[in-house]
Amino acid sequence: MAKWFNAGLIIATVAFASCSEAQHETSATMGTTKKDWGEVDGKQVYLYTLTNKAGDVVTISNYGGTITSWISPDKNGNKSSIIIGFDSLSTYRQNPPYFGALVGRYGNRIGKAQFTLNGTTYKLAANNGPNSLHGGIKGFDKVVWDATVPDSTQPSITLKYLSKDGEEGYPGNLDVTVVYTLSDDDGLKIEYTATTDKATPVNLTNHSYFNLTGSVKNKILDHYLQIDADRYTPVDPTLIPTGELKAVKGTPFDFTTAKKIGQDFSAVPGGYDHNFVLNRKDSSLQKVATLSDSVSGRTLEVYTTEPGLQFYTGNFLDGKFTNHDGNPLLVNTALCMETQHFPDSPNKPDFPSTILEPGQTYHSITEYKLSVK
Ligand code: BGC
């Protein structure tokens, strides 16, 4: 049976100690529970359930720090998950394309799978054509994180991972902490911190795929999206930015006012898979994107401290995996809004730096805020 952790729920712990799972399900009001979910690399994997006062439920595993679901009511009160995922660890072990996972040490691509830092050239695994994608062969999405449940008034979990010097070719022992918190007003906050003992690139993100209708029978091309970005980073045929920051005005990349994703879709060969340069004056937490869907009445706002947003329309989804709702994950059935620094920054001196130095602390916050009407 799942256990209760939050200090404020000690009474609940006692009350539920002898309850059946069914009673537990109906009684669950608020807090964080965990259950065994399997084993990877000799380490125990858990599935954590975060439930807020509003009754929204987010499940997160310490395998890859993966958000496996976010269940919320639509405008008719029907509950479904707006995040794509699976019910079993074994499916995540088949290497799906980063569904819900924490991505690191470097989210998105590094060109030609190498970079030079302080006179040394570091070679990475080329796991995406000639480039390195999402941290390499065994990135942060495929490792077991150490998880604890903080003594918090809100449902939350803290994940820690020590990425060793040389892991996947990157320099420095990188100590990473990620805290997921679900607020009562349906905000899912992800707070990342990291320190290192050698200079290294760091670019952490979460790779959740969303479909606000709750069913991947519906493509995301009917969702509306607004992104607060006047510019984007055009890419070469291998999806590495050319270095240009191009104005979106007059192009299919103009989402400065809410637009149906499908509106200009046919003018973007292969679909959207681009980094948007967010309009911002500083690195405070600010709203950068709003996604909405009229079928469910749901709206998802994205807040971040990051300078970029990778908008990806699930162009490579090929039906190999089946979502919670029993339907195949086909092309354009889900989309990602990955907050990040720009792809290939270690090779692009004009992009905001991703280099973390010893003595500095990497700190990044992203919040996805859900509402329904
Ligand atoms: C990338 C895509 C990639 C997807 C899944 C996105 O962040 O931009 O090109 O296919 O992740 O790996």
Short mmCIF file of C-alpha atoms and ligand atoms in Angstrom, two decimals:
data_model
loop_
_atom_site.label_atom_id
_atom_site.label_comp_id
_atom_site.label_asym_id
_atom_site.label_seq_id
_atom_site.Cartn_x
_atom_site.Cartn_y
_atom_site.Cartn_z
CA MET A 1 0.00 0.00 0.00
CA ALA A 2 1.15 3.54 -0.74
CA LYS A 3 2.54 5.50 2.17
CA TRP A 4 1.85 9.07 3.19
CA PHE A 5 4.81 11.36 3.64
CA ASN A 6 3.87 14.96 4.23
CA ALA A 7 4.31 16.05 7.82
CA GLY A 8 0.88 17.66 7.77
CA LEU A 9 -0.61 14.28 6.98
CA ILE A 10 0.61 12.30 9.95
CA ILE A 11 -2.99 11.83 11.01
CA ALA A 12 -3.76 10.50 7.57
CA THR A 13 -0.85 8.04 7.90
CA VAL A 14 -2.40 6.53 10.99
CA ALA A 15 -5.90 6.61 9.57
CA PHE A 16 -4.86 4.88 6.34
CA ALA A 17 -2.49 2.39 7.94
CA SER A 18 -4.97 -0.43 7.73
CA CYS A 19 -7.09 0.77 4.83
CA SER A 20 -7.53 -1.16 1.63
CA GLU A 21 -6.10 0.33 -1.57
CA ALA A 22 -9.64 1.12 -2.74
CA GLN A 23 -10.44 3.10 0.40
CA HIS A 24 -7.12 4.81 0.03
CA GLU A 25 -7.92 5.86 -3.52
CA THR A 26 -11.22 7.48 -2.60
CA SER A 27 -9.91 9.07 0.58
CA ALA A 28 -6.81 10.58 -1.02
CA THR A 29 -7.20 14.31 -0.70
CA MET A 30 -3.86 15.97 -0.70
CA GLY A 31 -0.20 15.03 -0.35
CA THR A 32 2.44 12.77 -1.80
CA THR A 33 2.37 8.98 -1.86
CA LYS A 34 4.79 6.50 -3.34
CA LYS A 35 4.66 2.93 -4.56
CA ASP A 36 7.29 0.49 -5.75
CA TRP A 37 7.55 0.53 -9.52
CA GLY A 38 10.44 -1.84 -10.26
CA GLU A 39 14.19 -1.82 -10.34
CA VAL A 40 16.81 -0.42 -12.74
CA ASP A 41 20.61 -0.69 -12.43
CA GLY A 42 20.11 -2.41 -9.06
CA LYS A 43 18.27 0.64 -7.73
CA GLN A 44 14.69 0.82 -6.54
CA VAL A 45 12.32 2.76 -8.77
CA TYR A 46 9.20 4.39 -7.34
CA LEU A 47 6.13 6.05 -8.73
CA TYR A 48 5.12 9.11 -6.70
CA THR A 49 1.60 10.49 -6.72
CA LEU A 50 1.17 14.19 -6.00
CA THR A 51 -2.42 15.22 -5.25
CA ASN A 52 -3.41 18.84 -4.63
CA LYS A 53 -6.45 20.33 -2.89
CA ALA A 54 -8.24 20.75 -6.21
CA GLY A 55 -7.93 16.99 -6.81
CA ASP A 56 -5.43 17.20 -9.66
CA VAL A 57 -3.08 14.22 -9.66
CA VAL A 58 0.46 14.20 -11.05
CA THR A 59 2.53 11.02 -11.13
CA ILE A 60 6.31 11.20 -11.30
CA SER A 61 8.93 8.46 -11.23
CA ASN A 62 12.49 8.70 -9.98
CA TYR A 63 13.40 6.75 -13.16
CA GLY A 64 14.47 9.64 -15.38
CA GLY A 65 12.56 12.05 -13.13
CA THR A 66 9.71 11.28 -15.49
CA ILE A 67 6.25 12.86 -15.24
CA THR A 68 4.06 9.96 -16.30
CA SER A 69 0.66 11.69 -16.07
CA TRP A 70 -1.21 14.81 -14.99
CA ILE A 71 -4.84 14.05 -14.46
CA SER A 72 -7.28 16.95 -14.33
CA PRO A 73 -10.96 17.53 -15.15
CA ASP A 74 -11.97 19.03 -18.49
CA LYS A 75 -14.79 21.58 -18.84
CA ASN A 76 -17.38 18.81 -18.39
CA GLY A 77 -15.70 17.39 -15.30
CA ASN A 78 -14.30 14.35 -17.14
CA LYS A 79 -10.82 13.49 -15.88
CA SER A 80 -7.95 12.60 -18.19
CA SER A 81 -4.21 13.09 -18.45
CA ILE A 82 -2.91 16.09 -20.35
CA ILE A 83 0.58 14.55 -20.29
CA ILE A 84 1.43 11.60 -22.50
CA GLY A 85 2.75 8.54 -20.74
CA PHE A 86 2.52 4.90 -19.75
CA ASP A 87 1.50 2.92 -16.70
CA SER A 88 4.50 0.58 -16.57
CA LEU A 89 8.22 1.07 -16.05
CA SER A 90 8.92 -1.61 -18.66
CA THR A 91 7.51 0.68 -21.39
CA TYR A 92 9.82 3.52 -20.30
CA ARG A 93 12.71 1.02 -20.51
CA GLN A 94 12.02 0.63 -24.25
CA ASN A 95 13.46 4.14 -24.74
CA PRO A 96 10.45 6.13 -25.87
CA PRO A 97 11.45 9.59 -27.13
CA TYR A 98 11.86 11.26 -23.71
CA PHE A 99 8.16 11.22 -22.77
CA GLY A 100 7.86 13.34 -19.59
CA ALA A 101 11.54 12.92 -18.71
CA LEU A 102 14.13 15.19 -17.19
CA VAL A 103 16.67 15.91 -19.89
CA GLY A 104 20.37 16.60 -19.22
CA ARG A 105 23.20 17.26 -18.98
CA TYR A 106 22.43 19.19 -22.17
CA GLY A 107 18.84 19.45 -23.44
CA ASN A 108 18.54 19.43 -27.25
CA ARG A 109 21.44 19.22 -29.69
CA ILE A 110 25.15 19.90 -29.65
CA GLY A 111 26.46 20.11 -33.22
CA LYS A 112 28.86 17.43 -34.49
CA ALA A 113 28.70 15.95 -30.97
CA GLN A 114 31.57 18.05 -29.69
CA PHE A 115 32.50 21.36 -28.14
CA THR A 116 35.69 23.11 -27.06
CA LEU A 117 35.96 24.64 -23.61
CA ASN A 118 39.06 26.33 -22.16
CA GLY A 119 41.19 24.85 -24.93
CA THR A 120 40.02 21.23 -24.56
CA THR A 121 37.76 19.57 -27.12
CA TYR A 122 35.17 17.25 -25.56
CA LYS A 123 33.72 14.46 -27.72
CA LEU A 124 30.17 13.34 -27.05
CA ALA A 125 28.19 10.41 -28.41
CA ALA A 126 26.60 11.19 -31.77
CA ASN A 127 23.16 9.74 -30.99
CA ASN A 128 21.21 11.86 -33.49
CA GLY A 129 22.82 11.82 -36.94
CA PRO A 130 26.12 13.68 -36.54
CA ASN A 131 24.91 15.46 -33.39
CA SER A 132 24.49 14.75 -29.70
CA LEU A 133 20.89 14.95 -28.49
CA HIS A 134 19.51 15.32 -24.95
CA GLY A 135 22.65 14.44 -23.01
CA GLY A 136 23.83 11.43 -25.00
CA ILE A 137 23.20 7.69 -24.95
CA LYS A 138 22.40 7.45 -21.27
CA GLY A 139 21.20 10.91 -20.38
CA PHE A 140 19.46 12.02 -17.19
CA ASP A 141 16.21 10.58 -18.58
CA LYS A 142 17.56 7.02 -18.21
CA VAL A 143 19.09 7.12 -14.74
CA VAL A 144 17.53 6.43 -11.35
CA TRP A 145 17.43 9.61 -9.26
CA ASP A 146 17.53 9.63 -5.46
CA ALA A 147 14.13 10.82 -4.33
CA THR A 148 12.86 12.27 -1.08
CA VAL A 149 9.58 13.86 -0.13
CA PRO A 150 10.22 17.28 1.42
CA ASP A 151 8.47 18.42 4.55
CA SER A 152 6.26 20.79 2.56
CA THR A 153 2.70 22.04 2.80
CA GLN A 154 2.31 21.27 -0.89
CA PRO A 155 2.68 17.94 -2.70
CA SER A 156 6.29 17.79 -3.78
CA ILE A 157 9.29 15.56 -4.45
CA THR A 158 13.01 16.27 -4.55
CA LEU A 159 15.24 14.36 -6.95
CA LYS A 160 19.02 14.28 -6.80
CA TYR A 161 21.58 12.92 -9.23
CA LEU A 162 25.36 13.11 -9.32
CA SER A 163 26.57 13.03 -12.90
CA LYS A 164 30.19 11.94 -12.70
CA ASP A 165 33.13 13.69 -14.35
CA GLY A 166 33.40 12.24 -17.88
CA GLU A 167 29.87 10.82 -17.95
CA GLU A 168 28.67 10.89 -21.57
CA GLY A 169 31.86 12.84 -22.33
CA TYR A 170 31.04 15.92 -20.23
CA PRO A 171 33.62 17.44 -17.85
CA GLY A 172 33.09 17.81 -14.12
CA ASN A 173 31.11 16.14 -11.37
CA LEU A 174 27.71 17.76 -11.69
CA ASP A 175 25.48 17.67 -8.63
CA VAL A 176 21.88 18.14 -9.75
CA THR A 177 18.73 18.72 -7.72
CA VAL A 178 15.25 18.95 -9.19
CA VAL A 179 12.18 19.76 -7.10
CA TYR A 180 8.69 19.15 -8.48
CA THR A 181 5.84 20.90 -6.64
CA LEU A 182 2.13 20.82 -7.43
CA SER A 183 0.32 23.92 -6.15
CA ASP A 184 -3.34 24.10 -5.16
CA ASP A 185 -4.07 26.32 -8.16
CA ASP A 186 -2.83 23.61 -10.54
CA GLY A 187 0.69 24.86 -11.16
CA LEU A 188 3.35 22.23 -11.65
CA LYS A 189 6.64 23.88 -10.76
CA ILE A 190 10.02 22.39 -11.67
CA GLU A 191 13.02 23.93 -9.96
CA TYR A 192 16.51 22.91 -11.05
CA THR A 193 19.80 23.62 -9.28
CA ALA A 194 23.27 22.28 -10.05
CA THR A 195 26.89 22.80 -9.08
CA THR A 196 30.08 21.50 -10.64
CA ASP A 197 33.77 21.05 -9.86
CA LYS A 198 34.91 21.76 -13.47
CA ALA A 199 33.51 24.15 -16.08
CA THR A 200 30.79 22.34 -18.06
CA PRO A 201 27.80 23.10 -20.27
CA VAL A 202 24.47 22.59 -18.47
CA ASN A 203 21.01 22.89 -20.01
CA LEU A 204 18.28 21.10 -18.10
CA THR A 205 14.67 20.74 -19.15
CA ASN A 206 11.60 18.58 -18.86
CA HIS A 207 10.41 16.79 -21.98
CA SER A 208 6.68 16.39 -21.31
CA TYR A 209 4.44 15.90 -24.31
CA PHE A 210 1.03 17.54 -23.94
CA ASN A 211 -2.35 16.97 -25.51
CA LEU A 212 -4.85 19.13 -23.67
CA THR A 213 -7.84 17.15 -24.97
CA GLY A 214 -6.68 14.20 -22.85
CA SER A 215 -6.98 11.84 -25.82
CA VAL A 216 -4.39 11.31 -28.50
CA LYS A 217 -7.21 10.50 -30.91
CA ASN A 218 -7.20 14.27 -31.35
CA LYS A 219 -4.17 15.83 -33.05
CA ILE A 220 -2.66 18.92 -31.44
CA LEU A 221 -2.96 20.90 -34.68
CA ASP A 222 -6.30 22.31 -33.42
CA HIS A 223 -4.77 23.63 -30.19
CA TYR A 224 -4.12 27.38 -30.04
CA LEU A 225 -0.67 28.60 -29.04
CA GLN A 226 0.79 31.96 -28.16
CA ILE A 227 4.55 32.33 -27.62
CA ASP A 228 6.08 35.56 -26.38
CA ALA A 229 8.94 35.48 -28.90
CA ASP A 230 9.70 37.95 -31.68
CA ARG A 231 12.55 35.79 -32.94
CA TYR A 232 13.49 32.14 -33.38
CA THR A 233 16.65 30.23 -34.22
CA PRO A 234 16.47 28.79 -37.79
CA VAL A 235 18.16 25.41 -38.19
CA ASP A 236 20.24 23.48 -40.71
CA PRO A 237 19.01 20.12 -42.11
CA THR A 238 20.32 18.33 -38.98
CA LEU A 239 18.35 20.71 -36.73
CA ILE A 240 21.39 22.67 -35.50
CA PRO A 241 20.77 26.44 -35.28
CA THR A 242 22.49 28.39 -38.02
CA GLY A 243 23.34 31.09 -35.46
CA GLU A 244 20.87 33.61 -36.84
CA LEU A 245 18.13 35.05 -34.60
CA LYS A 246 15.43 35.54 -37.18
CA ALA A 247 12.31 37.71 -36.83
CA VAL A 248 9.10 35.65 -36.72
CA LYS A 249 7.03 38.45 -38.25
CA GLY A 250 5.58 37.41 -41.59
CA THR A 251 6.70 33.77 -41.13
CA PRO A 252 4.87 30.58 -39.97
CA PHE A 253 6.82 31.01 -36.70
CA ASP A 254 4.80 34.05 -35.65
CA PHE A 255 2.90 32.95 -32.52
CA THR A 256 3.07 36.41 -30.92
CA THR A 257 -0.73 36.36 -30.84
CA ALA A 258 -2.65 33.12 -30.25
CA LYS A 259 -2.82 31.06 -33.44
CA LYS A 260 -4.13 27.62 -34.33
CA ILE A 261 -1.02 25.41 -34.57
CA GLY A 262 -2.35 23.92 -37.81
CA GLN A 263 -2.82 27.33 -39.45
CA ASP A 264 0.63 27.65 -41.06
CA PHE A 265 1.75 24.10 -40.37
CA SER A 266 2.03 23.02 -44.01
CA ALA A 267 4.53 25.85 -44.60
CA VAL A 268 6.98 24.32 -42.10
CA PRO A 269 8.60 21.26 -43.72
CA GLY A 270 8.70 18.41 -41.20
CA GLY A 271 6.66 20.39 -38.66
CA TYR A 272 7.68 22.70 -35.83
CA ASP A 273 10.86 21.65 -34.00
CA HIS A 274 12.41 25.03 -33.28
CA ASN A 275 13.81 27.10 -30.47
CA PHE A 276 12.00 30.39 -29.87
CA VAL A 277 13.97 33.33 -28.50
CA LEU A 278 11.78 34.52 -25.65
CA ASN A 279 11.21 38.26 -25.22
CA ARG A 280 12.64 39.05 -21.85
CA LYS A 281 14.66 41.75 -20.15
CA ASP A 282 16.00 39.64 -17.28
CA SER A 283 15.91 36.09 -15.98
CA SER A 284 12.90 36.53 -13.68
CA LEU A 285 10.10 33.96 -13.79
CA GLN A 286 7.72 35.18 -16.49
CA LYS A 287 4.86 33.88 -18.58
CA VAL A 288 6.19 32.96 -22.02
CA ALA A 289 3.54 30.79 -23.68
CA THR A 290 -0.15 29.91 -23.51
CA LEU A 291 -1.62 26.76 -25.01
CA SER A 292 -5.39 26.21 -25.17
CA ASP A 293 -7.89 23.77 -26.55
CA SER A 294 -11.62 24.31 -27.00
CA VAL A 295 -12.58 20.58 -26.91
CA SER A 296 -11.55 20.26 -23.26
CA GLY A 297 -11.71 23.94 -22.27
CA ARG A 298 -8.22 23.58 -20.83
CA THR A 299 -5.51 26.24 -20.93
CA LEU A 300 -1.87 25.65 -20.03
CA GLU A 301 0.41 28.61 -19.33
CA VAL A 302 4.18 28.25 -19.33
CA TYR A 303 6.31 30.36 -16.99
CA THR A 304 10.08 30.17 -17.01
CA THR A 305 13.36 31.85 -16.14
CA GLU A 306 14.96 30.42 -19.33
CA PRO A 307 15.71 32.41 -22.50
CA GLY A 308 14.39 29.80 -24.96
CA LEU A 309 11.46 27.51 -25.67
CA GLN A 310 11.70 24.46 -27.95
CA PHE A 311 8.31 24.05 -29.61
CA TYR A 312 8.11 20.53 -31.02
CA THR A 313 4.96 19.14 -32.65
CA GLY A 314 5.72 15.43 -32.17
CA ASN A 315 6.88 15.11 -35.78
CA PHE A 316 8.79 11.88 -35.17
CA LEU A 317 6.00 10.05 -33.32
CA ASP A 318 5.35 6.91 -35.34
CA GLY A 319 2.75 4.86 -33.48
CA LYS A 320 5.28 2.57 -31.81
CA PHE A 321 4.04 3.55 -28.35
CA THR A 322 0.51 3.61 -26.94
CA ASN A 323 -0.64 6.37 -24.59
CA HIS A 324 -2.52 5.91 -21.28
CA ASP A 325 -5.79 6.36 -23.15
CA GLY A 326 -5.11 3.23 -25.24
CA ASN A 327 -4.44 5.10 -28.47
CA PRO A 328 -1.24 5.02 -30.54
CA LEU A 329 1.09 7.99 -30.38
CA LEU A 330 1.08 9.00 -34.02
CA VAL A 331 2.60 12.06 -35.65
CA ASN A 332 1.30 15.37 -34.20
CA THR A 333 -0.74 13.72 -31.44
CA ALA A 334 1.22 15.58 -28.76
CA LEU A 335 3.50 18.60 -28.46
CA CYS A 336 6.39 19.75 -26.29
CA MET A 337 7.23 23.17 -24.92
CA GLU A 338 10.72 22.64 -23.52
CA THR A 339 12.12 25.60 -21.65
CA GLN A 340 15.84 25.84 -22.23
CA HIS A 341 18.95 27.70 -23.35
CA PHE A 342 19.39 27.58 -27.11
CA PRO A 343 20.53 24.37 -28.84
CA ASP A 344 24.24 24.13 -29.64
CA SER A 345 25.12 27.07 -27.36
CA PRO A 346 28.54 25.57 -26.46
CA ASN A 347 29.49 26.10 -30.14
CA LYS A 348 27.71 29.42 -30.56
CA PRO A 349 29.59 32.17 -28.67
CA ASP A 350 26.87 34.71 -29.49
CA PHE A 351 24.11 32.69 -27.77
CA PRO A 352 23.51 33.10 -24.00
CA SER A 353 26.16 31.01 -22.27
CA THR A 354 25.35 27.57 -20.88
CA ILE A 355 28.71 27.17 -19.14
CA LEU A 356 28.56 26.56 -15.41
CA GLU A 357 31.79 27.31 -13.55
CA PRO A 358 32.92 25.83 -10.24
CA GLY A 359 31.64 28.05 -7.44
CA GLN A 360 28.54 29.07 -9.41
CA THR A 361 25.06 27.62 -8.96
CA TYR A 362 22.87 26.78 -11.93
CA HIS A 363 19.31 27.77 -11.07
CA SER A 364 16.30 27.50 -13.35
CA ILE A 365 12.55 27.45 -12.74
CA THR A 366 9.70 26.46 -15.03
CA GLU A 367 6.04 26.28 -14.11
CA TYR A 368 3.19 24.83 -16.14
CA LYS A 369 -0.11 26.30 -14.95
CA LEU A 370 -3.36 24.61 -15.87
CA SER A 371 -6.90 26.03 -15.84
CA VAL A 372 -10.25 25.03 -17.31
CA LYS A 373 -13.32 26.94 -18.38
C1 BGC B 1 13.83 17.69 -30.30
C2 BGC B 1 13.31 16.82 -31.40
C3 BGC B 1 13.37 15.39 -30.93
C4 BGC B 1 12.52 15.27 -29.69
C5 BGC B 1 12.53 13.87 -29.12
C6 BGC B 1 12.96 17.50 -29.11
O1 BGC B 1 13.43 18.28 -28.06
O2 BGC B 1 13.90 19.04 -30.67
O3 BGC B 1 14.05 17.00 -32.58
O4 BGC B 1 12.90 14.54 -31.92
O5 BGC B 1 13.01 16.15 -28.73
O6 BGC B 1 13.79 13.41 -28.96
#
